[in-house]
PDB file of C-alpha atoms in Angstrom:
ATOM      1  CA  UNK A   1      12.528-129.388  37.029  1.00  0.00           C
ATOM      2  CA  UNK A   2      13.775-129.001  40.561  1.00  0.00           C
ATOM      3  CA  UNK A   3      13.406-132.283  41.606  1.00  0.00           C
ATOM      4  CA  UNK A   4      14.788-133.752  38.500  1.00  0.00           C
ATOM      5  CA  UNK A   5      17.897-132.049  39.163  1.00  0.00           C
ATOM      6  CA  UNK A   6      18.423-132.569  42.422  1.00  0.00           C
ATOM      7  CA  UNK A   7      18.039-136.330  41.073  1.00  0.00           C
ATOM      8  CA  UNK A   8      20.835-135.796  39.145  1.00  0.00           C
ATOM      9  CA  UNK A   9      24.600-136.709  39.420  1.00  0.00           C
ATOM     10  CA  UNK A  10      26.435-133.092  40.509  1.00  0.00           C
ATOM     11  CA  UNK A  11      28.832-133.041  37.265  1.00  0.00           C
ATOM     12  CA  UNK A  12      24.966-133.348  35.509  1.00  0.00           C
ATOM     13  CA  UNK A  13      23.464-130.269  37.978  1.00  0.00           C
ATOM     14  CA  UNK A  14      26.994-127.954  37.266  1.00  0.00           C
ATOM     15  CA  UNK A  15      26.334-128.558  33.319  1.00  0.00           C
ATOM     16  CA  UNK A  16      22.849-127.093  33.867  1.00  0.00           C
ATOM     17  CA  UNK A  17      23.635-124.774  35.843  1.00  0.00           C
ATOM     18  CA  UNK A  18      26.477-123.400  33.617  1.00  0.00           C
ATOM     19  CA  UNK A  19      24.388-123.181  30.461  1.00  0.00           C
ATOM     20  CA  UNK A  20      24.665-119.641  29.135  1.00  0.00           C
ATOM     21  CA  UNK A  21      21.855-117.959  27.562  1.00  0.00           C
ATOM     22  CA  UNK A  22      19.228-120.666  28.336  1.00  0.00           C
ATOM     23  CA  UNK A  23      15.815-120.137  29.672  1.00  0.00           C
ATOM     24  CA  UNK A  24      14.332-122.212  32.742  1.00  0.00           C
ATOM     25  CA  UNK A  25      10.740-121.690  30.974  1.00  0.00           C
ATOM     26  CA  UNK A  26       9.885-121.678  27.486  1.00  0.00           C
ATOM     27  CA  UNK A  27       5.582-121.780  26.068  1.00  0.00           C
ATOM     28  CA  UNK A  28       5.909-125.419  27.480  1.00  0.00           C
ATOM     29  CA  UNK A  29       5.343-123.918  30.693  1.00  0.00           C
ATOM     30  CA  UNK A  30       2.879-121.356  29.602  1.00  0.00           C
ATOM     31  CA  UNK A  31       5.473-118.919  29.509  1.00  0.00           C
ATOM     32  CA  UNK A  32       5.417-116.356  26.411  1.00  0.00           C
ATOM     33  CA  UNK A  33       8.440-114.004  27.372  1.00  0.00           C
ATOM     34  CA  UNK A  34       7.372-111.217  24.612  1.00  0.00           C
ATOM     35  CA  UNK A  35       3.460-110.364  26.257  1.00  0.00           C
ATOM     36  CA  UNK A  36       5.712-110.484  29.693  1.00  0.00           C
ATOM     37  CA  UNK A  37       8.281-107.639  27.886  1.00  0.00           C
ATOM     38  CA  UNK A  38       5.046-105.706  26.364  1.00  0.00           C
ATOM     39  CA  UNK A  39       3.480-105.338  29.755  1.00  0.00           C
ATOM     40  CA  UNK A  40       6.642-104.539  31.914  1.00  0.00           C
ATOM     41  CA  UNK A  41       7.133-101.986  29.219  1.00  0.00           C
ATOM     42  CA  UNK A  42       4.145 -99.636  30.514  1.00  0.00           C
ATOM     43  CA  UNK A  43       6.089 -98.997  33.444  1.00  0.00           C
ATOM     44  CA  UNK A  44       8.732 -96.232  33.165  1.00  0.00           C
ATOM     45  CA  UNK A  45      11.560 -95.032  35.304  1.00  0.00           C
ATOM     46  CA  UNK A  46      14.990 -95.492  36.563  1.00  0.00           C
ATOM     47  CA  UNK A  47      17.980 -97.879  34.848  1.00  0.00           C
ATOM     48  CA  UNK A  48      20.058-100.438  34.777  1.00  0.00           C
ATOM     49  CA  UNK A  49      23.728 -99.256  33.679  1.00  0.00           C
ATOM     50  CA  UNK A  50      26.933-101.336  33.140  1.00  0.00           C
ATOM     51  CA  UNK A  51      30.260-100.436  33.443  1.00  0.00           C
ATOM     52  CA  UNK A  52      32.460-103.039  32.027  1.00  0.00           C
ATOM     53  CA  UNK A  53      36.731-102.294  32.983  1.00  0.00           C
ATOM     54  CA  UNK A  54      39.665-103.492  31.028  1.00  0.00           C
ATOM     55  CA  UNK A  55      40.586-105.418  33.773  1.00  0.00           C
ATOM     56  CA  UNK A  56      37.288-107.696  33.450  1.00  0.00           C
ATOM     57  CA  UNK A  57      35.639-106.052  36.174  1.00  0.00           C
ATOM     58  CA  UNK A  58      31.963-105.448  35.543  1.00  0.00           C
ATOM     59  CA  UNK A  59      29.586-102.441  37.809  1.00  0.00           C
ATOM     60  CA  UNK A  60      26.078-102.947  37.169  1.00  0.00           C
ATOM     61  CA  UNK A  61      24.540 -99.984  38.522  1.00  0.00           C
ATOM     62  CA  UNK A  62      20.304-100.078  39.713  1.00  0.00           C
ATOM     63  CA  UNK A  63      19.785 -96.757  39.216  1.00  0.00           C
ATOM     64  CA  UNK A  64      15.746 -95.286  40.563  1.00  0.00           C
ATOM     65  CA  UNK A  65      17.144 -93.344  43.495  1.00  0.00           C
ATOM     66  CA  UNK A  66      13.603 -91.335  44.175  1.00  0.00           C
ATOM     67  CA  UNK A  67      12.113 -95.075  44.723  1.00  0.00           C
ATOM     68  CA  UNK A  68      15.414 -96.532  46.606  1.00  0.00           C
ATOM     69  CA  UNK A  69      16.414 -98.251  43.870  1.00  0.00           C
ATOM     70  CA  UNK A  70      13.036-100.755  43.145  1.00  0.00           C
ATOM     71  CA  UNK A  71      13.113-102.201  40.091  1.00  0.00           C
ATOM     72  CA  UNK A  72      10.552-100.235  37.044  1.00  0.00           C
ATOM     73  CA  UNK A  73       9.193-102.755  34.479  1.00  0.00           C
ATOM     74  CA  UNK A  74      11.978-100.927  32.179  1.00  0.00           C
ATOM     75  CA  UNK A  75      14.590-102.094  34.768  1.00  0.00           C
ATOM     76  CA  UNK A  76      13.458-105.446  34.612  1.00  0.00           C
ATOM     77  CA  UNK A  77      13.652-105.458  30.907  1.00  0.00           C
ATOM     78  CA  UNK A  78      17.017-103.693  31.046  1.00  0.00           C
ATOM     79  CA  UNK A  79      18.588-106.002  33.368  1.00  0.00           C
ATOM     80  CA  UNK A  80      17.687-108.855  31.037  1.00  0.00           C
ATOM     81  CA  UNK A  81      19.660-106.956  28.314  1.00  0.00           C
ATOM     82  CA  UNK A  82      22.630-106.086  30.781  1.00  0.00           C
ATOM     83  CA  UNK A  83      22.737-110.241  31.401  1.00  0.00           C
ATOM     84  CA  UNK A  84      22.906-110.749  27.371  1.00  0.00           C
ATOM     85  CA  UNK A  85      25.511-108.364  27.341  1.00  0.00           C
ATOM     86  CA  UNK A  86      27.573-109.818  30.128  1.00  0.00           C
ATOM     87  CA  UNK A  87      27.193-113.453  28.433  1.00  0.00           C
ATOM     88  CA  UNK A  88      28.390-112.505  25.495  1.00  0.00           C
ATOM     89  CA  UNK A  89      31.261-110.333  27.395  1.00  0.00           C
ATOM     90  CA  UNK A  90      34.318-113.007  26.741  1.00  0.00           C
ATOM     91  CA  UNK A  91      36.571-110.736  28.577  1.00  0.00           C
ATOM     92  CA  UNK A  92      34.269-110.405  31.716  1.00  0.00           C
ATOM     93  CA  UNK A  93      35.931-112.050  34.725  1.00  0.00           C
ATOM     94  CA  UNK A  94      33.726-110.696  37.412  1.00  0.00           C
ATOM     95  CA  UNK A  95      30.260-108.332  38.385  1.00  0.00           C
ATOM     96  CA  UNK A  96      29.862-105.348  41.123  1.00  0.00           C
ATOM     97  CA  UNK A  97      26.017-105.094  41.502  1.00  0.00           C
ATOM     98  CA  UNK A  98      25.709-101.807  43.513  1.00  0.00           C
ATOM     99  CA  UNK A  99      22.527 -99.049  43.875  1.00  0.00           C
ATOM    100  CA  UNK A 100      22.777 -95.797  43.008  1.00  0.00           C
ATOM    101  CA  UNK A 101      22.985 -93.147  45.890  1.00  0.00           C
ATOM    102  CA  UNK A 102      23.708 -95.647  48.887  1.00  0.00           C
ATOM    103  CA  UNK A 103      20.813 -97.873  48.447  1.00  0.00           C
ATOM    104  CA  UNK A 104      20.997-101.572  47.205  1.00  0.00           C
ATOM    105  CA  UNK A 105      17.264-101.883  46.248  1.00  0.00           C
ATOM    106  CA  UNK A 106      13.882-102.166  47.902  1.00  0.00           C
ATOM    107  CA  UNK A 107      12.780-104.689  45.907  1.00  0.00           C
ATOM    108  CA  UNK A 108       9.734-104.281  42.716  1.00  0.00           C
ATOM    109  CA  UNK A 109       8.285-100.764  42.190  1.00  0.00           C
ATOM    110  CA  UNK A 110       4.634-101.280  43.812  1.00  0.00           C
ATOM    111  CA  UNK A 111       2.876 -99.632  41.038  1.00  0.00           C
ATOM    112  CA  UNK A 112       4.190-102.443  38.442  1.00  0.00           C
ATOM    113  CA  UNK A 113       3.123-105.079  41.015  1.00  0.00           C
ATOM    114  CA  UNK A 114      -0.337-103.747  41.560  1.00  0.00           C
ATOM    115  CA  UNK A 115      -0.898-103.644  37.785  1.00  0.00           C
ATOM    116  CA  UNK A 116      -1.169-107.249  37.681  1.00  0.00           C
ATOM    117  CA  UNK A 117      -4.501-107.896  37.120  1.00  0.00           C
ATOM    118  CA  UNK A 118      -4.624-112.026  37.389  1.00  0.00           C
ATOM    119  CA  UNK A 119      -2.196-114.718  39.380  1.00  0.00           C
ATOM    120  CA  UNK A 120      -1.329-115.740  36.001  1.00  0.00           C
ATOM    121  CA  UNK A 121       0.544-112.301  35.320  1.00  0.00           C
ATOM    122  CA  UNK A 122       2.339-112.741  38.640  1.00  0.00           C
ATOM    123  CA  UNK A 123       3.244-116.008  37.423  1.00  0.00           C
ATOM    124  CA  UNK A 124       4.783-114.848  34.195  1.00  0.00           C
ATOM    125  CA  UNK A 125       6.658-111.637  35.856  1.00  0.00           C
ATOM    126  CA  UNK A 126       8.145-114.166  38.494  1.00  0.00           C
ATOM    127  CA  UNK A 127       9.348-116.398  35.272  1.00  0.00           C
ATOM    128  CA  UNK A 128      10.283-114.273  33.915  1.00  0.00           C
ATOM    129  CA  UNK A 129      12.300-112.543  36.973  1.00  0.00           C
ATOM    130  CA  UNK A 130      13.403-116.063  37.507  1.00  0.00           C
ATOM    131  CA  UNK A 131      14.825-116.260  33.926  1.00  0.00           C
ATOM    132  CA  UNK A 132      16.728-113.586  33.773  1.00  0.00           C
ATOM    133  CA  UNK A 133      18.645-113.782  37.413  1.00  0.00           C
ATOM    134  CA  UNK A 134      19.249-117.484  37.115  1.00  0.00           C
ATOM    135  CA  UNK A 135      21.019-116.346  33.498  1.00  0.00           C
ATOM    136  CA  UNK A 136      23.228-113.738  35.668  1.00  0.00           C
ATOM    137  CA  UNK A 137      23.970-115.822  38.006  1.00  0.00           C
ATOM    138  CA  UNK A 138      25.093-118.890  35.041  1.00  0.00           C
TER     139      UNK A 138
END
């Protein structure tokens, strides 16, 4: 898909890119986003919290101080509902991504990581990692 859009006029590649609520990967690609949400599910702690002002000003808040702020499976599934939220926010003019406690984040919790038991599982958290940051960032 890369290459394709880089092939691509740039009014083409700013249409794409603007799409709201649309997934790079679909089964196509092997990708079956509800096994991903099962298995990111057995692994607890911390939060993602929104904020959203009256002024349009969003603070999305990674919130797992006791692990610097590394992202649970539940974060990663709660971040893909705080990017929902914020597409369908019509109001929303901006985001403030901040960690709790003075820490941005240190990345994936270790433990969720290790859990993957094939390349293929790695594969599908990435896409599905992939999915839900390239949405935020739309």
């Amino acid at each position: 898909m890369a290459n394709s859009l880089l092939k691509t006029s740039p009014s083409s590649r700013t249409k794409v890119l603007h799409q709201v609520g649309l997934s790079l990967y679909n089964t196509f690609h092997g990708f079956h986003e509800e096994e991903v949400k099962k298995t990111l599910q057995q692994f607890p702690g911390g939060s993602v919290d929104l904020q959203k002002d009256d002024s349009g000003i969003g603070i999305l808040t990674l919130n797992n101080p006791s692990k610097m702020n590394a992202f649970s499976g539940v974060m990663m599934l709660q971040l893909l509902e705080k990017v929902i939220e914020l597409e369908n926010w019509t109001a929303g003019k901006g985001v403030i991504v901040r960690g709790a406690k003075n820490t941005f984040s240190s990345g994936s919790d270790l433990n969720a990581v290790k859990a993957l038991a094939t390349p293929e599982d790695g594969m599908a958290l990435c896409m599905f990692m992939q999915n839900t940051l390239t949405r935020f960032t739309r």
